[in-house]
Coordinates of N, CA and C in Angstrom, one line a residue:
Chain A
G4 N 96.7 76.7 97.1 CA 97.7 76.0 97.4 C 97.6 77.1 98.5
A5 N 99.4 77.3 99.2 CA 99.6 77.6 100.3 C 99.9 79.2 100.0
G6 N 98.9 79.8 100.7 CA 100.0 81.5 100.2 C 101.2 81.5 101.3
V7 N 101.3 83.2 101.3 CA 102.6 83.8 101.9 C 101.5 83.5 103.4
S8 N 103.0 82.9 103.7 CA 102.6 82.7 105.8 C 103.3 84.0 106.8
Q9 N 102.8 84.3 107.7 CA 104.2 85.5 108.3 C 104.3 84.6 110.1
S10 N 105.0 84.5 110.2 CA 105.2 84.4 112.1 C 106.3 85.2 112.3
P11 N 105.7 85.6 113.9 CA 104.8 85.7 114.4 C 103.9 86.5 114.2
S12 N 102.2 86.3 114.2 CA 101.0 87.2 114.1 C 101.3 88.2 114.7
N13 N 101.4 88.2 115.9 CA 101.6 89.1 116.7 C 102.8 89.6 117.2
K14 N 103.5 90.3 117.6 CA 104.7 90.1 119.0 C 104.9 91.7 119.9
V15 N 105.1 91.3 120.9 CA 104.9 92.8 121.8 C 106.4 92.4 122.4
T16 N 107.2 93.3 121.9 CA 108.6 93.3 123.1 C 109.0 94.7 124.2
E17 N 110.0 94.7 124.7 CA 110.5 95.6 125.1 C 111.2 96.4 124.2
K18 N 111.6 97.8 124.6 CA 112.8 98.9 123.7 C 114.0 97.5 124.0
G19 N 114.5 98.1 123.4 CA 116.0 97.7 123.4 C 116.1 96.1 122.9
K20 N 115.0 94.8 123.1 CA 115.4 93.7 122.8 C 115.5 93.4 121.1
D21 N 115.9 92.6 121.3 CA 116.0 92.4 120.0 C 114.2 91.7 119.0
V22 N 114.1 91.3 118.0 CA 113.1 90.8 117.1 C 114.0 89.8 116.1
E23 N 112.9 89.0 115.8 CA 113.7 88.4 114.5 C 112.0 87.8 114.0
L24 N 111.3 88.7 112.6 CA 110.5 87.4 112.2 C 110.4 87.3 110.8
R25 N 109.6 86.3 111.1 CA 109.9 85.0 109.4 C 108.9 85.4 108.2
C26 N 109.3 84.8 107.6 CA 108.3 84.8 105.7 C 108.3 83.6 105.8
D27 N 107.4 83.1 105.3 CA 107.7 81.4 103.8 C 106.9 81.7 103.1
P28 N 107.4 82.3 101.1 CA 107.0 82.9 100.8 C 106.7 81.6 99.7
I29 N 105.3 81.7 98.9 CA 104.9 80.8 97.8 C 106.0 79.9 97.1
S30 N 105.7 79.0 97.5 CA 106.7 77.8 96.9 C 106.9 78.3 95.5
G31 N 108.1 78.0 95.1 CA 108.8 79.0 93.6 C 108.9 80.2 92.6
H32 N 108.5 81.1 94.2 CA 108.3 82.1 94.0 C 110.2 82.2 94.2
T33 N 110.7 83.3 92.8 CA 111.8 84.1 93.3 C 112.3 84.9 93.8
A34 N 111.1 86.4 93.5 CA 111.4 87.5 94.4 C 110.3 87.3 95.5
L35 N 111.2 88.3 96.9 CA 110.6 88.4 97.8 C 110.6 89.5 99.0
Y36 N 109.4 90.2 99.1 CA 109.6 91.7 99.5 C 109.7 91.7 101.2
W37 N 109.8 93.0 102.0 CA 109.5 93.3 103.3 C 109.2 94.5 102.6
Y38 N 108.3 94.8 103.6 CA 107.1 96.1 103.2 C 107.1 96.2 105.1
R39 N 106.6 98.3 105.5 CA 106.6 98.1 107.2 C 104.8 99.4 106.9
Q40 N 104.5 98.4 107.8 CA 103.9 100.1 107.7 C 102.5 100.4 108.9
R41 N 103.4 101.7 109.4 CA 102.7 102.8 110.3 C 101.8 102.7 110.4
L42 N 101.3 102.9 111.5 CA 100.1 103.2 111.9 C 99.2 104.1 110.8
G43 N 98.1 104.3 110.3 CA 98.4 105.7 109.4 C 99.1 105.7 108.3
Q44 N 99.8 105.0 108.1 CA 100.6 105.4 106.7 C 100.6 104.1 105.8
G45 N 100.9 104.3 105.0 CA 101.3 103.7 103.5 C 102.4 102.6 104.0
L46 N 102.4 101.5 102.1 CA 103.4 101.2 102.8 C 104.9 100.9 102.6
E47 N 105.6 100.8 103.3 CA 107.2 101.9 103.0 C 107.8 100.4 103.1
F48 N 108.2 100.7 101.4 CA 110.0 99.2 101.1 C 110.9 99.7 101.6
L49 N 111.1 98.0 102.2 CA 112.0 97.7 103.5 C 113.5 97.4 102.5
I50 N 113.4 96.0 102.2 CA 114.4 95.2 101.3 C 113.6 94.0 99.9
Y51 N 114.0 93.7 99.0 CA 113.3 92.2 98.6 C 115.2 91.4 98.0
F52 N 114.5 90.5 97.7 CA 115.4 89.5 97.3 C 114.4 88.9 95.7
Q53 N 116.0 88.4 94.9 CA 115.0 87.9 93.8 C 116.1 87.1 93.5
G54 N 116.3 85.9 93.5 CA 116.5 85.1 93.0 C 117.8 84.5 94.6
N55 N 118.8 84.4 93.9 CA 119.9 84.4 94.5 C 121.1 85.6 94.8
S56 N 120.6 86.6 93.8 CA 121.5 88.1 94.0 C 121.4 88.6 95.7
A57 N 122.0 89.6 95.5 CA 122.3 90.5 96.8 C 121.3 91.2 97.6
P58 N 120.7 90.8 98.0 CA 119.4 91.6 98.5 C 119.5 93.7 98.0
D59 N 118.9 93.6 97.5 CA 119.0 95.2 97.5 C 118.3 95.6 99.2
K60 N 119.3 96.5 100.0 CA 119.0 97.3 101.3 C 118.9 98.2 101.2
S61 N 118.9 98.9 100.1 CA 118.5 100.8 100.5 C 117.6 101.4 100.8
G62 N 116.6 100.1 101.6 CA 115.2 100.7 102.1 C 114.7 100.7 103.6
L63 N 115.8 99.7 103.8 CA 116.7 99.4 105.2 C 116.3 100.8 106.2
P64 N 115.5 101.7 107.2 CA 115.9 102.2 107.8 C 117.1 102.6 108.5
S65 N 117.7 101.6 108.8 CA 118.8 102.2 110.3 C 119.5 100.2 109.5
D66 N 120.6 100.4 110.7 CA 121.4 99.6 111.1 C 121.4 98.2 111.3
R67 N 120.1 99.2 112.1 CA 119.6 98.0 113.3 C 118.2 96.5 112.1
F68 N 118.7 97.6 111.1 CA 117.6 96.1 110.1 C 118.7 94.9 110.0
S69 N 118.2 94.3 108.8 CA 119.0 93.6 108.7 C 117.8 92.2 108.2
A70 N 118.5 91.7 107.2 CA 117.0 90.7 106.9 C 118.3 89.3 105.4
E71 N 117.7 88.3 105.8 CA 118.2 86.7 105.0 C 117.3 86.1 104.8
R72 N 117.9 85.5 104.0 CA 116.5 84.6 103.1 C 118.1 83.7 102.7
T73 N 117.2 82.3 102.7 CA 118.0 81.5 102.4 C 117.5 81.1 100.6
G74 N 118.5 80.5 99.7 CA 118.0 80.6 98.5 C 116.5 81.3 97.8
E75 N 115.9 80.4 97.8 CA 114.8 80.8 97.4 C 113.7 80.5 98.4
S76 N 114.5 80.1 99.7 CA 112.6 79.5 100.5 C 112.7 81.2 101.5
V77 N 112.6 80.5 102.9 CA 112.6 81.4 104.0 C 112.8 82.4 104.8
S78 N 112.3 83.5 104.6 CA 113.1 85.0 104.8 C 113.2 85.4 106.0
T79 N 114.0 85.6 106.9 CA 114.0 86.4 108.2 C 114.2 87.8 108.6
L80 N 113.9 88.3 108.7 CA 113.5 89.9 109.2 C 113.7 90.4 110.9
T81 N 115.4 90.9 110.7 CA 115.6 91.0 112.6 C 115.6 92.6 112.5
I82 N 114.8 92.7 113.5 CA 115.4 93.9 114.5 C 116.3 94.2 114.9
Q83 N 117.1 94.5 115.9 CA 118.6 94.8 116.8 C 117.3 96.2 118.4
R84 N 118.4 96.1 118.3 CA 117.7 96.6 119.6 C 116.5 97.7 119.2
T85 N 115.6 97.2 119.5 CA 113.8 97.4 118.8 C 113.9 99.2 120.0
Q86 N 113.5 99.7 118.9 CA 112.7 101.5 119.7 C 112.0 101.5 119.1
Q87 N 111.0 102.1 119.4 CA 108.9 102.7 119.7 C 109.2 102.5 118.7
E88 N 109.9 103.2 117.9 CA 109.5 103.9 116.1 C 108.9 103.0 115.1
D89 N 110.1 101.3 115.4 CA 110.3 100.3 115.2 C 108.1 99.7 115.3
S90 N 107.4 100.1 116.5 CA 105.4 99.3 116.3 C 105.4 100.1 115.2
A91 N 104.7 98.7 114.2 CA 104.1 98.7 113.0 C 103.7 97.6 112.8
V92 N 102.8 97.3 111.0 CA 102.9 95.6 110.8 C 104.2 95.9 109.5
Y93 N 104.8 95.2 109.8 CA 105.5 94.0 109.0 C 104.7 93.3 108.1
L94 N 105.0 93.5 106.8 CA 104.8 92.4 105.6 C 105.3 92.3 104.8
C95 N 104.9 91.0 104.6 CA 106.1 90.1 102.9 C 105.3 89.5 102.1
A96 N 105.5 89.5 101.4 CA 104.6 89.6 99.5 C 106.0 88.8 99.2
S97 N 106.3 87.8 97.9 CA 106.5 87.3 97.4 C 105.6 86.9 95.7
S98 N 107.0 87.1 94.7 CA 106.2 86.9 93.2 C 107.5 86.1 92.5
L99 N 106.2 85.5 91.2 CA 107.0 84.6 90.6 C 108.3 85.4 90.3
V100 N 107.7 86.9 89.0 CA 109.1 87.4 88.6 C 109.5 88.7 89.3
W101 N 110.9 89.6 89.8 CA 110.6 91.0 90.2 C 110.0 91.7 89.1
A102 N 109.2 93.0 90.2 CA 108.9 93.7 89.6 C 106.9 93.5 89.1
R103 N 107.3 92.4 87.8 CA 106.5 92.1 87.2 C 105.4 91.8 87.8
G104 N 106.4 90.7 88.4 CA 105.0 89.9 88.8 C 104.3 90.2 89.6
T105 N 102.8 89.5 90.1 CA 101.6 90.6 91.0 C 102.7 89.9 92.2
Q106 N 102.9 90.3 93.3 CA 103.5 90.3 94.4 C 101.8 89.7 95.6
Y107 N 102.2 89.1 96.3 CA 101.2 87.8 97.3 C 101.7 88.6 98.4
F108 N 100.8 88.6 99.3 CA 101.4 89.5 100.9 C 100.7 88.3 101.8
G109 N 101.7 88.5 102.4 CA 100.8 87.2 104.2 C 100.9 88.2 104.7
P110 N 99.9 87.6 105.5 CA 98.7 88.9 106.6 C 99.4 89.5 107.5
G111 N 100.6 89.4 107.8 CA 101.3 90.6 108.8 C 102.3 90.2 109.7
T112 N 103.1 90.6 110.8 CA 103.6 90.7 111.6 C 103.3 92.2 112.1
R113 N 102.0 92.0 113.6 CA 102.5 93.1 114.5 C 102.7 93.5 115.6
L114 N 104.2 94.6 115.2 CA 104.9 94.7 116.4 C 104.4 95.9 116.7
L115 N 104.5 95.9 118.0 CA 105.0 96.6 119.0 C 105.6 96.9 120.2
V116 N 106.4 97.6 120.3 CA 107.3 98.0 121.1 C 107.5 99.0 122.3
L117 N 107.1 98.5 123.0 CA 107.3 99.3 125.1 C 108.0 100.1 125.5
Chain B
D16 N 110.8 111.2 100.4 CA 110.3 112.1 99.0 C 109.1 110.4 98.8
Q17 N 107.6 110.7 98.5 CA 106.3 110.1 98.2 C 106.9 110.9 96.6
Q18 N 107.0 108.9 95.8 CA 106.9 108.9 94.4 C 105.4 108.7 94.0
V19 N 104.8 107.8 94.5 CA 103.6 107.4 94.9 C 102.6 108.0 95.4
K20 N 101.7 108.8 95.1 CA 100.5 109.8 96.4 C 99.1 109.4 95.4
Q21 N 98.5 109.3 96.7 CA 97.4 108.9 96.4 C 96.4 109.5 97.9
N22 N 96.0 111.1 97.2 CA 96.0 112.3 97.5 C 94.3 112.5 98.8
S23 N 93.5 111.5 98.1 CA 92.5 111.1 99.7 C 92.6 110.4 100.4
P24 N 92.6 110.3 101.4 CA 93.1 109.7 103.0 C 91.8 108.8 102.4
S25 N 90.8 109.0 101.9 CA 89.2 108.6 102.2 C 88.0 108.5 101.6
L26 N 87.2 107.6 101.1 CA 86.2 108.5 99.6 C 85.2 107.1 100.3
S27 N 83.8 107.0 100.1 CA 82.0 107.6 100.5 C 81.4 107.1 100.0
V28 N 80.6 106.1 98.6 CA 80.1 106.3 97.4 C 78.9 104.9 98.5
Q29 N 78.0 105.7 97.5 CA 76.7 105.0 97.8 C 76.8 102.9 96.7
E30 N 76.2 102.4 97.6 CA 76.4 100.9 96.8 C 75.7 102.0 95.1
G31 N 75.9 100.7 94.4 CA 75.6 100.8 92.7 C 75.8 102.3 92.2
R32 N 77.0 102.8 93.0 CA 77.9 104.3 92.3 C 78.5 103.7 91.7
I33 N 79.4 104.8 91.1 CA 81.0 104.8 90.9 C 81.8 104.8 91.8
S34 N 83.0 104.2 91.8 CA 84.1 104.6 92.6 C 84.8 104.8 92.3
I35 N 85.7 106.0 92.1 CA 87.0 106.4 91.8 C 88.3 106.9 92.2
L36 N 89.5 105.9 92.5 CA 90.2 106.7 93.2 C 91.9 106.7 92.4
N37 N 92.2 107.8 92.7 CA 93.3 108.4 91.8 C 94.8 108.5 93.0
C38 N 95.5 108.0 91.9 CA 96.9 108.6 92.1 C 97.8 109.3 91.4
D39 N 98.7 109.6 91.7 CA 99.6 110.4 90.8 C 101.2 109.4 91.2
Y40 N 102.0 110.1 90.0 CA 103.3 109.1 90.2 C 104.2 110.3 89.8
T41 N 104.7 110.1 90.3 CA 106.3 111.5 89.6 C 107.7 110.9 88.8
N42 N 107.8 109.9 88.9 CA 108.7 108.9 87.7 C 109.0 108.6 86.9
S43 N 109.1 109.5 85.5 CA 108.2 108.8 84.5 C 109.4 107.8 84.0
M44 N 109.9 107.1 85.2 CA 110.9 106.0 84.9 C 109.7 104.8 85.1
F45 N 108.4 105.5 85.4 CA 107.9 103.9 86.4 C 107.0 103.6 84.6
D46 N 107.1 102.6 85.0 CA 106.2 101.4 83.4 C 105.5 100.9 83.8
Y47 N 104.9 100.3 84.9 CA 104.4 99.0 85.4 C 103.3 99.9 86.8
F48 N 102.2 100.0 86.4 CA 101.8 100.0 87.6 C 100.2 99.0 88.4
L49 N 99.8 98.9 89.8 CA 98.9 97.8 90.1 C 98.5 98.6 90.9
W50 N 97.1 97.8 91.3 CA 96.4 98.2 92.2 C 96.1 97.3 93.1
Y51 N 96.0 97.5 94.6 CA 95.6 96.2 95.5 C 95.1 97.1 96.5
K52 N 94.0 95.9 97.3 CA 93.3 95.7 98.1 C 93.6 95.1 99.8
K53 N 93.3 95.4 100.6 CA 93.7 95.8 102.2 C 92.8 95.7 102.5
Y54 N 91.9 94.7 103.2 CA 90.8 94.8 104.3 C 91.4 94.5 106.0
P55 N 91.3 95.0 106.9 CA 92.1 94.9 108.3 C 92.4 93.9 108.5
A56 N 93.4 93.2 109.0 CA 94.3 92.9 109.4 C 94.6 91.9 108.8
E57 N 94.4 91.6 107.1 CA 95.1 91.5 106.2 C 95.6 91.5 105.4
G58 N 96.7 91.2 104.5 CA 97.4 91.6 103.8 C 97.0 92.6 103.0
P59 N 97.9 93.0 101.7 CA 97.5 93.8 100.4 C 97.1 92.4 99.5
T60 N 95.7 91.3 99.2 CA 95.6 91.1 97.5 C 95.9 92.2 96.2
F61 N 96.3 91.3 95.3 CA 96.3 92.3 94.0 C 94.6 92.2 93.5
L62 N 94.7 93.5 92.7 CA 93.3 93.3 92.3 C 93.4 93.5 90.3
I63 N 93.9 94.5 90.2 CA 94.4 94.6 89.0 C 95.6 95.8 88.5
S64 N 96.5 95.2 86.8 CA 97.4 96.2 86.4 C 97.7 96.6 85.7
I65 N 98.5 97.4 84.7 CA 98.1 97.7 83.5 C 100.0 98.7 83.7
S66 N 100.2 98.2 82.6 CA 101.3 98.5 81.4 C 101.6 100.3 81.3
S67 N 102.4 100.0 80.6 CA 102.7 101.9 80.6 C 102.0 101.9 78.9
I68 N 102.3 100.6 78.3 CA 102.0 100.5 76.8 C 101.2 100.7 76.5
K69 N 100.3 100.3 77.4 CA 98.3 101.1 77.5 C 97.6 101.9 78.5
D70 N 96.8 102.1 78.4 CA 96.6 103.6 78.5 C 94.7 102.6 79.5
K71 N 94.3 101.9 79.5 CA 93.3 101.3 80.1 C 93.2 99.8 80.1
N72 N 92.5 98.9 81.2 CA 93.1 98.1 80.9 C 91.4 97.8 81.9
E73 N 90.4 96.9 81.7 CA 89.5 96.4 82.7 C 89.2 94.5 83.0
D74 N 89.0 94.5 84.1 CA 88.7 93.2 84.7 C 87.2 93.0 85.0
G75 N 86.1 92.5 84.8 CA 85.0 92.7 85.7 C 84.8 94.5 85.8
R76 N 84.2 94.1 87.2 CA 83.4 95.7 87.8 C 84.3 96.9 87.3
F77 N 86.5 96.3 87.9 CA 87.2 96.8 87.8 C 87.8 97.3 86.8
T78 N 88.6 99.0 86.3 CA 89.1 99.2 85.4 C 89.9 100.4 85.8
V79 N 90.9 100.3 85.4 CA 92.7 101.1 85.3 C 92.4 102.1 84.3
F80 N 92.6 103.2 84.7 CA 93.3 104.3 83.4 C 94.6 105.2 83.9
L81 N 95.4 105.1 82.6 CA 96.7 105.3 83.0 C 97.0 106.7 82.1
N82 N 96.6 107.4 82.9 CA 97.8 109.3 81.5 C 98.8 109.5 82.1
K83 N 99.6 108.6 81.1 CA 101.4 109.2 81.0 C 101.6 110.1 81.5
S84 N 100.5 111.2 80.5 CA 101.5 112.8 79.9 C 101.5 113.0 81.9
A85 N 100.4 113.2 82.0 CA 99.8 113.5 83.6 C 100.7 113.0 84.6
K86 N 100.6 111.8 84.7 CA 101.5 111.2 85.2 C 100.6 110.1 86.5
H87 N 99.0 110.2 86.3 CA 98.2 110.3 87.0 C 97.3 108.0 86.9
L88 N 97.0 108.2 87.2 CA 96.5 106.7 87.5 C 95.1 106.8 87.8
S89 N 94.4 106.5 87.3 CA 92.8 105.8 88.7 C 92.1 104.9 88.6
L90 N 91.4 104.3 89.1 CA 90.7 103.2 89.3 C 89.4 103.1 89.5
H91 N 88.7 102.5 88.7 CA 86.9 102.7 88.9 C 86.2 101.4 89.4
I92 N 85.2 101.8 90.2 CA 84.7 100.6 90.5 C 82.9 100.8 90.2
V93 N 82.2 99.7 89.1 CA 81.4 99.9 89.1 C 80.8 99.1 88.4
P94 N 79.7 98.2 90.0 CA 78.5 99.6 89.9 C 79.6 99.0 91.9
S95 N 80.0 99.8 92.6 CA 80.5 99.9 93.7 C 79.2 98.4 94.9
Q96 N 80.4 97.9 95.7 CA 79.2 96.8 96.2 C 79.7 96.9 97.6
P97 N 79.0 96.9 98.7 CA 79.6 96.4 100.7 C 81.1 96.0 100.6
G98 N 81.3 95.0 99.9 CA 82.0 94.2 99.9 C 83.6 94.6 99.6
D99 N 83.2 96.1 98.9 CA 84.5 96.7 98.1 C 85.2 96.8 99.5
S100 N 84.7 97.8 99.6 CA 84.6 98.5 101.2 C 85.9 97.9 101.6
A101 N 87.0 98.7 101.6 CA 88.7 98.6 101.9 C 89.8 99.7 102.0
V102 N 90.6 99.4 102.5 CA 91.6 100.5 101.7 C 92.6 99.7 100.7
Y103 N 92.8 100.6 99.5 CA 93.0 100.3 98.0 C 94.4 101.0 97.8
F104 N 95.3 100.3 97.7 CA 96.8 100.7 97.2 C 97.0 101.1 95.7
C105 N 97.6 102.3 95.5 CA 98.0 102.0 94.2 C 99.6 101.7 94.5
A106 N 100.3 101.1 92.8 CA 101.6 100.6 93.8 C 102.3 101.0 91.9
A107 N 104.1 101.3 91.5 CA 104.1 101.9 90.9 C 106.4 100.7 90.5
S108 N 106.5 100.6 89.5 CA 107.4 99.6 89.7 C 107.9 100.3 88.1
G109 N 110.0 100.7 88.3 CA 110.2 100.8 87.4 C 111.9 100.2 87.0
G110 N 112.6 99.9 85.9 CA 113.4 99.4 87.0 C 113.7 98.2 87.8
N111 N 114.2 98.4 88.6 CA 114.4 98.1 90.5 C 113.5 98.4 92.0
Q112 N 112.8 99.8 91.2 CA 112.2 100.2 92.1 C 110.6 99.6 92.2
F113 N 109.9 99.8 93.2 CA 108.8 99.7 93.6 C 108.0 100.8 94.6
Y114 N 106.9 100.7 94.4 CA 107.0 102.2 95.8 C 105.0 102.3 95.4
F115 N 104.8 101.9 96.9 CA 104.3 102.0 97.2 C 102.9 103.2 97.2
G116 N 101.6 103.9 96.9 CA 101.0 104.8 98.0 C 100.2 104.9 99.3
T117 N 100.4 106.0 99.5 CA 99.8 105.3 101.4 C 98.1 105.0 101.1
G118 N 97.7 104.8 100.3 CA 96.0 104.5 100.2 C 95.3 105.3 100.4
T119 N 94.4 104.4 100.4 CA 93.0 105.3 100.4 C 91.9 104.4 100.4
S120 N 90.6 104.9 101.3 CA 89.7 103.9 102.6 C 88.8 104.2 102.0
L121 N 88.2 103.4 101.2 CA 86.8 103.1 100.5 C 85.5 102.5 100.9
T122 N 84.5 103.7 101.5 CA 83.4 102.6 102.3 C 82.5 102.7 100.8
V123 N 81.8 101.9 101.4 CA 81.0 101.7 100.1 C 79.2 101.9 100.9
I124 N 78.3 102.5 100.4 CA 77.1 103.0 102.0 C 76.7 101.5 101.4
P125 N 75.6 101.3 101.8 CA 75.0 100.0 101.9 C 73.7 101.2 101.3

């Protein structure tokens, strides 16, 4: 079956521009997660969605970051007024059950802010 | 503050030998632990997990050990194969918290 997909796979943008990253989770997975991995660093938890509950935004690094999810489907991560330190791989994952379920990761979006 | 730590950024092992990857955590509320493997340009893939009610879980060549008193877990790969060369992340969860370590890059030398 189809796994988690993310688009675009690569994005180069200029400092100050807004970017939107998309994640299509595995069908039927109620939980969806966004992570960031900067060069040479580990996975940094950003935000998660569980069913129709309000998302936990505590991991978002600044108010320039926001994310939305429609029901149990597609999610978008938006970064406004991008900065060079936003350059990273942004990974999306989904799971059947929050936390206890194995997370299935997408291939990531490589964002480069010039 | 890093709540899950992998203190060895890299590890090299001869093919056929045992690979031991270590992970330490600070939060005693964590009760479920996972290991993920990541190849370059791909997302992490689930490898093996363990609940805090156990101290060992085995799946083929992969075994995860959990020492709750030391807040330490380890992943053993026996025998190591060149295809095991990847970055390995440990992860921990408890309640609504979920944290990954910084990863250990394993190289298995043929």
